[in-house]
Tab-separated table of C-alpha atoms and ligand atoms in Angstrom:
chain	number	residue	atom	x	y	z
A	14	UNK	CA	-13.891	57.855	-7.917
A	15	UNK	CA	-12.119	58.242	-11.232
A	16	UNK	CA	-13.299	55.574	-13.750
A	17	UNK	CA	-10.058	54.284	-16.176
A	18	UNK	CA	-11.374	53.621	-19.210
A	19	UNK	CA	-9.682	52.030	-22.401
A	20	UNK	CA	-11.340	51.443	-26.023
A	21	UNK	CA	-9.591	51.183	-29.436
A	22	UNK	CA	-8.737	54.184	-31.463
A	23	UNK	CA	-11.060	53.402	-34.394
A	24	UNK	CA	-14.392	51.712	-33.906
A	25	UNK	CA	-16.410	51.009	-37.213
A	26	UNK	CA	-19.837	49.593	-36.336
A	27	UNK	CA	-22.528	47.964	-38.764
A	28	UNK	CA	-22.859	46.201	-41.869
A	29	UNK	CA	-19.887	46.335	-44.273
A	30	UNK	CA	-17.544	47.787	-41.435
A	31	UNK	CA	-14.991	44.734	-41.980
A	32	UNK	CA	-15.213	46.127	-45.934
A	33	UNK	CA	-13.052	49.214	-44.663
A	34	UNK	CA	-10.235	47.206	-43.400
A	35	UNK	CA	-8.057	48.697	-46.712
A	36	UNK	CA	-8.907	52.027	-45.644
A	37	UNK	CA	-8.280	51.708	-41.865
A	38	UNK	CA	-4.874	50.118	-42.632
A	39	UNK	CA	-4.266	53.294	-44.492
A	40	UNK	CA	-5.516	55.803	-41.902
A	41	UNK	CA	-3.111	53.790	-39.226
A	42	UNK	CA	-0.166	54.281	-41.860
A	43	UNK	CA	-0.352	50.169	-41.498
A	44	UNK	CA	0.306	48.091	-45.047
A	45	UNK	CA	1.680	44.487	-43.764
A	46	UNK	CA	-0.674	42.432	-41.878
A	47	UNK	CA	-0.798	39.333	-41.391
A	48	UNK	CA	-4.298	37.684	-40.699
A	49	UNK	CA	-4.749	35.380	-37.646
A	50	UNK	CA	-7.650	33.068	-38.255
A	51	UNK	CA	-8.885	29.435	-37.778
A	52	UNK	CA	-9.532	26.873	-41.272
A	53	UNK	CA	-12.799	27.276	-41.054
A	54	UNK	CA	-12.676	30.537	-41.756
A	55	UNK	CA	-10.108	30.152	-44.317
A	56	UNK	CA	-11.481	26.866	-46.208
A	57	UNK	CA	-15.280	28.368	-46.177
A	58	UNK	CA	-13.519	31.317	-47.982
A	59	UNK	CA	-14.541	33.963	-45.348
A	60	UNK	CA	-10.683	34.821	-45.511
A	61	UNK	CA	-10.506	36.208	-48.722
A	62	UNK	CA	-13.287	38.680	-48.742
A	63	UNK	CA	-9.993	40.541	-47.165
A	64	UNK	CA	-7.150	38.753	-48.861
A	65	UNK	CA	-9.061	40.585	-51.583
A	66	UNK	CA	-9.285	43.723	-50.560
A	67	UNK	CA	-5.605	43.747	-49.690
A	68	UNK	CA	-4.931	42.877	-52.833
A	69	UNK	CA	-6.133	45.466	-54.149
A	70	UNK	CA	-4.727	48.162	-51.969
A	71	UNK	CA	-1.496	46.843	-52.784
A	72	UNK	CA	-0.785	45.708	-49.260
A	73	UNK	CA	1.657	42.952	-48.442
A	74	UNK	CA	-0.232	40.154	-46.246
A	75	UNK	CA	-0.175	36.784	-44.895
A	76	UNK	CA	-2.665	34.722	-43.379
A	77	UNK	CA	-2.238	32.014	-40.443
A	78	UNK	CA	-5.554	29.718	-40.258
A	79	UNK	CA	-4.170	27.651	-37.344
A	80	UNK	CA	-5.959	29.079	-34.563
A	81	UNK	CA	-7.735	26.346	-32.314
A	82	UNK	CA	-10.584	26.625	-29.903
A	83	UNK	CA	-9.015	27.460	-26.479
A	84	UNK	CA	-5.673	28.413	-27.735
A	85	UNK	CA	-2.789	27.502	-25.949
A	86	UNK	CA	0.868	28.413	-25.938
A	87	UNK	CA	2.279	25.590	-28.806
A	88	UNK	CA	-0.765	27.179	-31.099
A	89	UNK	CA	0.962	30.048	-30.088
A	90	UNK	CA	3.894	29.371	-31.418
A	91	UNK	CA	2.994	28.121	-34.637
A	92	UNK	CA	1.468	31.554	-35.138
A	93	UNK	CA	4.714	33.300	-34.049
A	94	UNK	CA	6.947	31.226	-36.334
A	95	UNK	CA	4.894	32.297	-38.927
A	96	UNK	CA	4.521	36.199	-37.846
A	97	UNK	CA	8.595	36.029	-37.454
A	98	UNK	CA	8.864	34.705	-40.966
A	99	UNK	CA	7.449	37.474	-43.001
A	100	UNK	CA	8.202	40.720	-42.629
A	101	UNK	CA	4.597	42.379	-41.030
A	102	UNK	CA	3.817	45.203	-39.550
A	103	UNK	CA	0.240	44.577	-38.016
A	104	UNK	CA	-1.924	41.616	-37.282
A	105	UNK	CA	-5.919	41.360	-38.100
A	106	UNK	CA	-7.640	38.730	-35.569
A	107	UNK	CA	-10.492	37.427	-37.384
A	108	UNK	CA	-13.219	35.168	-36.031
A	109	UNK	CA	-14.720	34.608	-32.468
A	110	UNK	CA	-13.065	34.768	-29.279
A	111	UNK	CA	-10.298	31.764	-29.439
A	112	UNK	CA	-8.526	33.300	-32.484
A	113	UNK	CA	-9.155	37.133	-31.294
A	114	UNK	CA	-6.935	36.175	-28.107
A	115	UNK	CA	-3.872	34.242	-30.966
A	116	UNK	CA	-4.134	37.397	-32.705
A	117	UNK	CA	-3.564	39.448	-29.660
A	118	UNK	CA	-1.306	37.047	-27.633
A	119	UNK	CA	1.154	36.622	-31.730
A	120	UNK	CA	1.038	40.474	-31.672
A	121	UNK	CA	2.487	41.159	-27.728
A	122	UNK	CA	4.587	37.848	-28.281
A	123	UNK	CA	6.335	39.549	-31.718
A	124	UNK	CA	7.825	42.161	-29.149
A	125	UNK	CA	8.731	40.336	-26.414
A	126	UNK	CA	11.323	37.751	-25.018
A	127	UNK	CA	10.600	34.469	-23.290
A	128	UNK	CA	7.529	32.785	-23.290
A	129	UNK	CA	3.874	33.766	-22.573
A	130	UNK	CA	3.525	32.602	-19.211
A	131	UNK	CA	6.368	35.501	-18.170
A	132	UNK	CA	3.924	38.275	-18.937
A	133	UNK	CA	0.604	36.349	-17.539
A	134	UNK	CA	-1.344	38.613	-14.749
A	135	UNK	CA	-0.548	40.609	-12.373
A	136	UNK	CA	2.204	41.466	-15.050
A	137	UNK	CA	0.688	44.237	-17.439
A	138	UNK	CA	1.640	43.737	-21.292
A	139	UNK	CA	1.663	47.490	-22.695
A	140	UNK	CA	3.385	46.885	-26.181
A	141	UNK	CA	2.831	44.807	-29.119
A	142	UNK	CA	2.042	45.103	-32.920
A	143	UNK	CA	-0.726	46.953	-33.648
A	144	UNK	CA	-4.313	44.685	-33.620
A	145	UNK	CA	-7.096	45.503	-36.009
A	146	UNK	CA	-10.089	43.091	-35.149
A	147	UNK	CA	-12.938	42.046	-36.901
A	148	UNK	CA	-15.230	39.930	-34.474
A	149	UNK	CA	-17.528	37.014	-36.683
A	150	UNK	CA	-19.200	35.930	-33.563
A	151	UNK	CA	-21.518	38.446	-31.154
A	152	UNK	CA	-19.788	37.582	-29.402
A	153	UNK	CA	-16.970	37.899	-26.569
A	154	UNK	CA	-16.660	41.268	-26.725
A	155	UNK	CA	-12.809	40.910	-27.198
A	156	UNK	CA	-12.445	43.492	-30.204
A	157	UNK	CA	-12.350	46.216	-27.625
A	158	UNK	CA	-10.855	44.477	-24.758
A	159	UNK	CA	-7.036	44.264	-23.138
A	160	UNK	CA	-7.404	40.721	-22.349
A	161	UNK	CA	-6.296	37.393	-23.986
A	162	UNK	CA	-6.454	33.929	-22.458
A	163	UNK	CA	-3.708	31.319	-23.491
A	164	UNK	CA	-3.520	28.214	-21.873
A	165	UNK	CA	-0.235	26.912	-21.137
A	166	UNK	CA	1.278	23.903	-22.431
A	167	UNK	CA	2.818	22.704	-20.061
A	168	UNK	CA	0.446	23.169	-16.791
A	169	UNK	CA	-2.367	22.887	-18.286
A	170	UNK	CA	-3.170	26.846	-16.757
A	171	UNK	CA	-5.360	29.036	-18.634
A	172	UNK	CA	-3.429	32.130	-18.359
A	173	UNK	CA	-4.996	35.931	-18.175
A	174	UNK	CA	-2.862	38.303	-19.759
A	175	UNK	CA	-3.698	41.904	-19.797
A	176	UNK	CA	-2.709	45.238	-20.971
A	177	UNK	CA	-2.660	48.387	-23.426
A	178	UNK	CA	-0.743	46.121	-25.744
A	179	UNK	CA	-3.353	43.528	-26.069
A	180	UNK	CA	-6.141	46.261	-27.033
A	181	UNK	CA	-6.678	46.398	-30.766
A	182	UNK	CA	-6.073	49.818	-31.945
A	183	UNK	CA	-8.977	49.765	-34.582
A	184	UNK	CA	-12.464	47.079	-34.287
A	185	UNK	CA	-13.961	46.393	-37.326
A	186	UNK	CA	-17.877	45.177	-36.111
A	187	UNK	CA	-19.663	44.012	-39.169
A	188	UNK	CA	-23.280	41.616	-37.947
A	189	UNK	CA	-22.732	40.345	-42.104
A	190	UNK	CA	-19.985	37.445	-40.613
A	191	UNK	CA	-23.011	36.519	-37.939
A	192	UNK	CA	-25.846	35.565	-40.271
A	193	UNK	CA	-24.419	32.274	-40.959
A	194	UNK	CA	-23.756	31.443	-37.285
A	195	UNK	CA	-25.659	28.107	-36.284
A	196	UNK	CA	-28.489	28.345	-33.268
A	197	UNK	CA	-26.288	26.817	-30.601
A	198	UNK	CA	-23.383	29.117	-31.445
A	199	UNK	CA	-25.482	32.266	-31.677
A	200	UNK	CA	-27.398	30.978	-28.100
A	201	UNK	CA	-24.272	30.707	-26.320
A	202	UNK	CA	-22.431	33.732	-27.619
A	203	UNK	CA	-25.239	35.792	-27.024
A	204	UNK	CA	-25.880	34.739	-23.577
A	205	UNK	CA	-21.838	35.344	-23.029
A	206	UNK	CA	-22.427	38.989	-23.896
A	207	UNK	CA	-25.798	39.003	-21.773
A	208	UNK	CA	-23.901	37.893	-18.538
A	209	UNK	CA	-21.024	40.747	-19.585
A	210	UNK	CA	-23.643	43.734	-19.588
A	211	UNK	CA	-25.276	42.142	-16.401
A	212	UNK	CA	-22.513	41.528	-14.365
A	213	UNK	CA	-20.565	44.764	-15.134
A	214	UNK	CA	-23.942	46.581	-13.904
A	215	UNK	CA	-24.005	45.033	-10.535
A	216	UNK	CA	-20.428	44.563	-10.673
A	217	UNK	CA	-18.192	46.338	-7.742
A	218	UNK	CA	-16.921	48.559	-9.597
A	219	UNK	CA	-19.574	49.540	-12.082
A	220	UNK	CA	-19.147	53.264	-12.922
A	221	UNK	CA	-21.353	55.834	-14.668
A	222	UNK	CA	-19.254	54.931	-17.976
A	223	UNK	CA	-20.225	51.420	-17.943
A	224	UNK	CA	-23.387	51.837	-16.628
A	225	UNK	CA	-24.913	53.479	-19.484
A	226	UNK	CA	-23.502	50.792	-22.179
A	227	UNK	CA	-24.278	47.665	-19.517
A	228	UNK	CA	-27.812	48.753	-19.709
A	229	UNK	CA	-28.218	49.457	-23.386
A	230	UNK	CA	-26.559	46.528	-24.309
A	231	UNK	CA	-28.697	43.581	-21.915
A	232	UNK	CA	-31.648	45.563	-23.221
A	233	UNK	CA	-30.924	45.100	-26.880
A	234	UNK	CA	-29.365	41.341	-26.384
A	235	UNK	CA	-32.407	40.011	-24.220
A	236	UNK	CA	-35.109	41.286	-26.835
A	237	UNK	CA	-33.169	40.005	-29.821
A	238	UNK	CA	-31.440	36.867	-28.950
A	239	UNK	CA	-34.615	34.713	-29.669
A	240	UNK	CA	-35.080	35.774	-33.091
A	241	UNK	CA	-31.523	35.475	-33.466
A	242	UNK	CA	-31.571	32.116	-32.971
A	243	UNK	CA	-35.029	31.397	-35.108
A	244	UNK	CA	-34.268	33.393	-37.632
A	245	UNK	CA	-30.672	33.557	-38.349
A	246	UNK	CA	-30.910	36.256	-41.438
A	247	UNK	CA	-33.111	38.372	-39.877
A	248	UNK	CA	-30.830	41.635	-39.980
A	249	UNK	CA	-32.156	43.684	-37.208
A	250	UNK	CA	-31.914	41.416	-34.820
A	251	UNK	CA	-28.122	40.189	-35.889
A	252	UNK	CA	-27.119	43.942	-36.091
A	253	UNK	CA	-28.844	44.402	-32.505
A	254	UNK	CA	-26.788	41.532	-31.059
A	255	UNK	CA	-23.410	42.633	-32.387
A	256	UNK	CA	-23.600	46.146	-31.330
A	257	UNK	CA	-24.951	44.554	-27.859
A	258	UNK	CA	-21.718	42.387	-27.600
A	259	UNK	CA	-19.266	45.196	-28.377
A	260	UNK	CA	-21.171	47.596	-25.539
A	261	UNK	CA	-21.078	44.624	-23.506
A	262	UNK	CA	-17.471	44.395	-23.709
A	263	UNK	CA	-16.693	47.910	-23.505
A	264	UNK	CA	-18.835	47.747	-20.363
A	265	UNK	CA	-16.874	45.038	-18.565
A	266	UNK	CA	-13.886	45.663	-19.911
A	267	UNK	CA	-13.874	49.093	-18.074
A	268	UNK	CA	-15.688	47.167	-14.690
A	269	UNK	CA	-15.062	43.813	-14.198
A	270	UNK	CA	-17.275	40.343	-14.788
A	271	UNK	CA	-17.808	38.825	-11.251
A	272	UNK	CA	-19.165	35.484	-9.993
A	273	UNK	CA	-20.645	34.148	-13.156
A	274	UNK	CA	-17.762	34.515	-15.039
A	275	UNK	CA	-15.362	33.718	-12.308
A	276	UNK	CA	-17.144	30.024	-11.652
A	277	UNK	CA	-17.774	29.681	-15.756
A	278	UNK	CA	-13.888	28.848	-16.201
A	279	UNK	CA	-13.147	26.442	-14.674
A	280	UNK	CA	-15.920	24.418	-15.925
A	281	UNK	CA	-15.166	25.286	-19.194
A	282	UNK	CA	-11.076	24.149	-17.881
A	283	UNK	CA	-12.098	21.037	-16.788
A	284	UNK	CA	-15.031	20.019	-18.709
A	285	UNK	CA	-14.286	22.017	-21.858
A	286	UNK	CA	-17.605	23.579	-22.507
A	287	UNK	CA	-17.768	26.390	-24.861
A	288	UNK	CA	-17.411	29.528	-22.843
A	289	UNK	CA	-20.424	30.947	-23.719
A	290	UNK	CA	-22.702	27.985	-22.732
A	291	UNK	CA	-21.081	27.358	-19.158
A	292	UNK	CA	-21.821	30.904	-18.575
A	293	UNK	CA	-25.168	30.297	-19.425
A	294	UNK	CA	-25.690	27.297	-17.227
A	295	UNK	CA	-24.432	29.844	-14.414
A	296	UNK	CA	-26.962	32.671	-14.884
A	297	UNK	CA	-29.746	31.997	-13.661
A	298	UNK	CA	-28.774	30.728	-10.411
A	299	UNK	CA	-26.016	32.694	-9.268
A	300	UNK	CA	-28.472	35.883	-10.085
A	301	UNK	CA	-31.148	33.746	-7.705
A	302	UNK	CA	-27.834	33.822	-4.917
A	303	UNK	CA	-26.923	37.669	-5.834
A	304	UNK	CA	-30.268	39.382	-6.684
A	305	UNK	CA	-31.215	40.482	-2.997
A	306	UNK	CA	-27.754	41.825	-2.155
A	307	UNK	CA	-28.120	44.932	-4.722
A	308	UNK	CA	-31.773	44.637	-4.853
A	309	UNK	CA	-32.018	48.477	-6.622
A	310	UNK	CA	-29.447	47.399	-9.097
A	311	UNK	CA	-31.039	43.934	-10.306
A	312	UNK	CA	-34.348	45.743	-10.688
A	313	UNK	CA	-32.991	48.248	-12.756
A	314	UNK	CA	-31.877	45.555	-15.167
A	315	UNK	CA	-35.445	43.870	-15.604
A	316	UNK	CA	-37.307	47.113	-16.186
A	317	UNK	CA	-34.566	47.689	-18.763
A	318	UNK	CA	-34.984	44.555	-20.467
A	319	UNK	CA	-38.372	44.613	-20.076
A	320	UNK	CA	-39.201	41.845	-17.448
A	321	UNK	CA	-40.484	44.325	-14.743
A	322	UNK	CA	-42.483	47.399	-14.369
A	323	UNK	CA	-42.241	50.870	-12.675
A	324	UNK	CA	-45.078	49.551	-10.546
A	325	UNK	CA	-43.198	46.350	-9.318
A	326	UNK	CA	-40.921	46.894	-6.188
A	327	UNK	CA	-37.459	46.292	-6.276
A	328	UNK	CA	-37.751	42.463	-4.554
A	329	UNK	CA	-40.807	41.951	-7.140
A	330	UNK	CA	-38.633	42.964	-10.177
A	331	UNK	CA	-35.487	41.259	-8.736
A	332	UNK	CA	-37.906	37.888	-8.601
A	333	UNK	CA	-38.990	38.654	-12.234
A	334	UNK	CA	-34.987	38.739	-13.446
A	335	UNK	CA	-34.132	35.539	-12.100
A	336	UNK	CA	-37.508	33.852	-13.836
A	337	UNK	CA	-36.998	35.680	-16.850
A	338	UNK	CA	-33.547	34.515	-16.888
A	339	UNK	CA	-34.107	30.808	-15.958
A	340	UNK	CA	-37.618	30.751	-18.883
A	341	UNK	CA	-34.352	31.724	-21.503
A	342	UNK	CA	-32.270	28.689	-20.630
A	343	UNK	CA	-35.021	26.863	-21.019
A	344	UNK	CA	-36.428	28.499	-24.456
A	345	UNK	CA	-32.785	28.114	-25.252
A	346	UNK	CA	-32.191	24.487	-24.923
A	347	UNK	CA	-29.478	25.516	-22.251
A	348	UNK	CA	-28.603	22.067	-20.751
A	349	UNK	CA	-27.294	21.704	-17.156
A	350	UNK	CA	-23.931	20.613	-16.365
A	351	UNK	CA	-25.368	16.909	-16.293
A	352	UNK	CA	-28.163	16.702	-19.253
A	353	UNK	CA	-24.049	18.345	-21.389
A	354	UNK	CA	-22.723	14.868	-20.283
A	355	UNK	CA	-20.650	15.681	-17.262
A	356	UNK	CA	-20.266	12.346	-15.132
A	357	UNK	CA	-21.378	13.633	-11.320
A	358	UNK	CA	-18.733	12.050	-9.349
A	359	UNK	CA	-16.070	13.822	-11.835
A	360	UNK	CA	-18.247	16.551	-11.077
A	361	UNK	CA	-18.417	16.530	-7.506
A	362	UNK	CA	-14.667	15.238	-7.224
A	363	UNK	CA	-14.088	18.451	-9.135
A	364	UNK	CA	-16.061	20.892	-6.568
A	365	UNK	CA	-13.133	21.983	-4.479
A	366	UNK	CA	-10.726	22.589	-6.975
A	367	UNK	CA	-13.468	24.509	-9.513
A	368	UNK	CA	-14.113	26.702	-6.319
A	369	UNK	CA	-10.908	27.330	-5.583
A	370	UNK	CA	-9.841	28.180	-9.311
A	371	UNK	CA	-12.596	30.518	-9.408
A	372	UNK	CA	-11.513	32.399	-6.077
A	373	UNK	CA	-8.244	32.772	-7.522
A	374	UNK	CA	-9.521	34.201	-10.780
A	375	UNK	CA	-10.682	37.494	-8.488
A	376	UNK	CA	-13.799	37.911	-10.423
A	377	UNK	CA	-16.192	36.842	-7.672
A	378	UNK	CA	-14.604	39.616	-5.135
A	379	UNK	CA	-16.661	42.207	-7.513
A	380	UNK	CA	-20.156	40.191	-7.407
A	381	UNK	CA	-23.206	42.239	-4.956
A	382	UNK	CA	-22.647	39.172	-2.646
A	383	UNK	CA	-19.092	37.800	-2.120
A	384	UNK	CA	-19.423	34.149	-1.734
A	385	UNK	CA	-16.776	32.085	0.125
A	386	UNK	CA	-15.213	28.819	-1.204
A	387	UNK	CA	-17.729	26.584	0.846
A	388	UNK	CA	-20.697	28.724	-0.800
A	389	UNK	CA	-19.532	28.339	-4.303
A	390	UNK	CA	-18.828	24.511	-4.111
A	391	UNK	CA	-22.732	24.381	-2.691
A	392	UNK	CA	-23.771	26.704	-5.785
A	393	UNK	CA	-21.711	24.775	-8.270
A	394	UNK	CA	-23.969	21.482	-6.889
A	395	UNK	CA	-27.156	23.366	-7.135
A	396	UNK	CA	-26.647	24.259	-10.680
A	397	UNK	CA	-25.387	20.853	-11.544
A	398	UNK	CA	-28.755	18.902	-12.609
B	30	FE2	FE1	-17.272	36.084	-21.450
């Protein structure tokens, strides 16, 4: 088998990365970006530790700070009207996941005609201005991946749109925009990149690339993301979990995510739970459904992280994963679909379409044990209280 992988041309990893931006720009022969971001980012002034450096390069730059939580295609647009205004030659996605896929999804858009939902899967988007990104979340993992989400207008369809076009050409992975991140945000996030390294591992079509990454990253994201969360400054364990979520992305990016992620969006569709957190209501259980359908695999992950021994058997270890797993929700305040506030006839009126959604995604045809659409409406009621 010949593994494909993809990864930006420049990767600049650790504290004071996003500092380089000037200098990046330059190496790319770039000098007129404009800067995708959300108002938080722009009224806390988080925006103008690069305005500034721009500045002072000299570089012409603009900044749009419209970019909304689950972006869809009129956020698009507003983005796009102001890309097509000025005269730019790049665009820098700043911030967490929802303004990383406006950043990618303005820069495609700048180059193409029609409207988004033209170049949505299985159409492959391979041009587009170039992307610099600097992640401020660990995060989605999106800095190094082809993939944007935009959900339409109009239907109400979260669209996946993929392609070389959509992968930043440099990723500029700094933990210093983490150690401000509240505990619920830094919970979820991490536990978003936890589920990437995992399920690219046992994913379908893990390779040896993404096997090596998928490991080191679940390793370094399980033994950090409590003190993470306690102990927001702590730097060691903020640098641990942003190199974690950029190997995590690399790794799934080059595999695939499979049922976790598959039956996590349509809950977050529907219900509008952050990404990260419906993931993380997933986890446990759909490892407790998988676990003894790649039994070698799943043990392999909880010696790595630490939950299992040489000396345990493969079933033993695979049992230890899925307690470990479930003893984090619960150390992390993880709520159930119900204890979030999700009404359990909407819920269960929901079941049919949510499995049916997450079919169609294709993400569950990679998991160790391919569920059908009867199996995943009974997991999406086990996981429910
Ligand atoms: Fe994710």
């Amino acid at each position: 088998m010949v593994a494909n992988i993809n990864l930006p041309r420049i990767l600049r990893v650790g504290a004071g990365a996003s500092k380089t931006l000037a200098a990046t720009l330059t190496e790319l022969s770039l000098s007129r970006p404009l800067i995708v971001t959300d108002a938080f980012m722009v009224q806390a002034g988080y925006c103008t530790v690069l305005v500034e450096q721009l500045d002072e390069a000299g570089f012409g730059h603009g900044v749009f700070g419209g970019c909304v939580p689950d972006p869809t295609t009129d956020s698009l647009e507003e983005a796009l009207s102001v890309l097509r205004a000025g005269d730019y030659d790049c665009v820098i996605g700043l911030g967490g996941g929802s303004s990383m896929d406006t950043a990618k999804a303005v820069a495609v858009m700048a180059l193409l005609d029609g409207e988004m939902s033209h170049y949505k899967v299985p159409h492959k988007i391979d041009e587009g201005l170039p992307i610099i990104a600097i992640p401020t979340t660990a995060g989605t993992g999106s800095e190094v991946t082809s993939v944007a989400i935009i959900t339409d207008t109009k239907t109400r369809e979260k669209m996946l749109c993929m392609g070389l076009g959509l992968m930043p050409v440099a990723a500029l992975v700094d933990y210093e925009w983490t150690l401000t991140m509240p505990y619920r945000l830094t919970a979820d996030t991490g536990i978003d990149s936890l589920c990437h390294a995992l399920e690219a591992y046992v994913s379908r079509k893990a390779n040896p690339f993404t096997d090596s990454i998928a490991l080191t990253a679940m390793r370094s994201i399980f033994q950090n993301i409590r003190t993470a969360c306690e102990q927001p400054d702590n730097v060691e364990a903020r640098a641990a979990m942003m190199l974690g979520a950029t190997q995590g992305g690399m790794a799934f990016a080059n595999s695939s995510v499979t049922l976790i992620h598959g039956m996590s969006r349509p809950i977050g569709a529907l219900y509008h739970v952050p990404h990260g957190l419906s993931n993380a209501m997933l986890l446990p259980e759909i490892t407790a459904w998988s676990v003894h359908h790649a039994p070698g695999r799943y043990a392999h992950c909880a010696r790595t992280m630490g939950m299992a021994s040489e000396a345990d058997s493969d079933a033993v270890a695979g049992d230890k994963l899925v307690a470990a797993l479930r003893q984090l929700n619960v150390d992390l305040s993880v709520p159930s679909p119900a204890e979030y506030g999700i009404v359990e006839d909407d819920w269960k009126a929901s079941l049919e379409l949510m499995a049916e959604q997450a079919l169609a995604s294709g993400s569950p045809a990679n998991n160790p044990r391919v569920p059908t659409a009867e199996e995943i409406v009974a997991l999406y009621r086990t996981v429910y209280s």
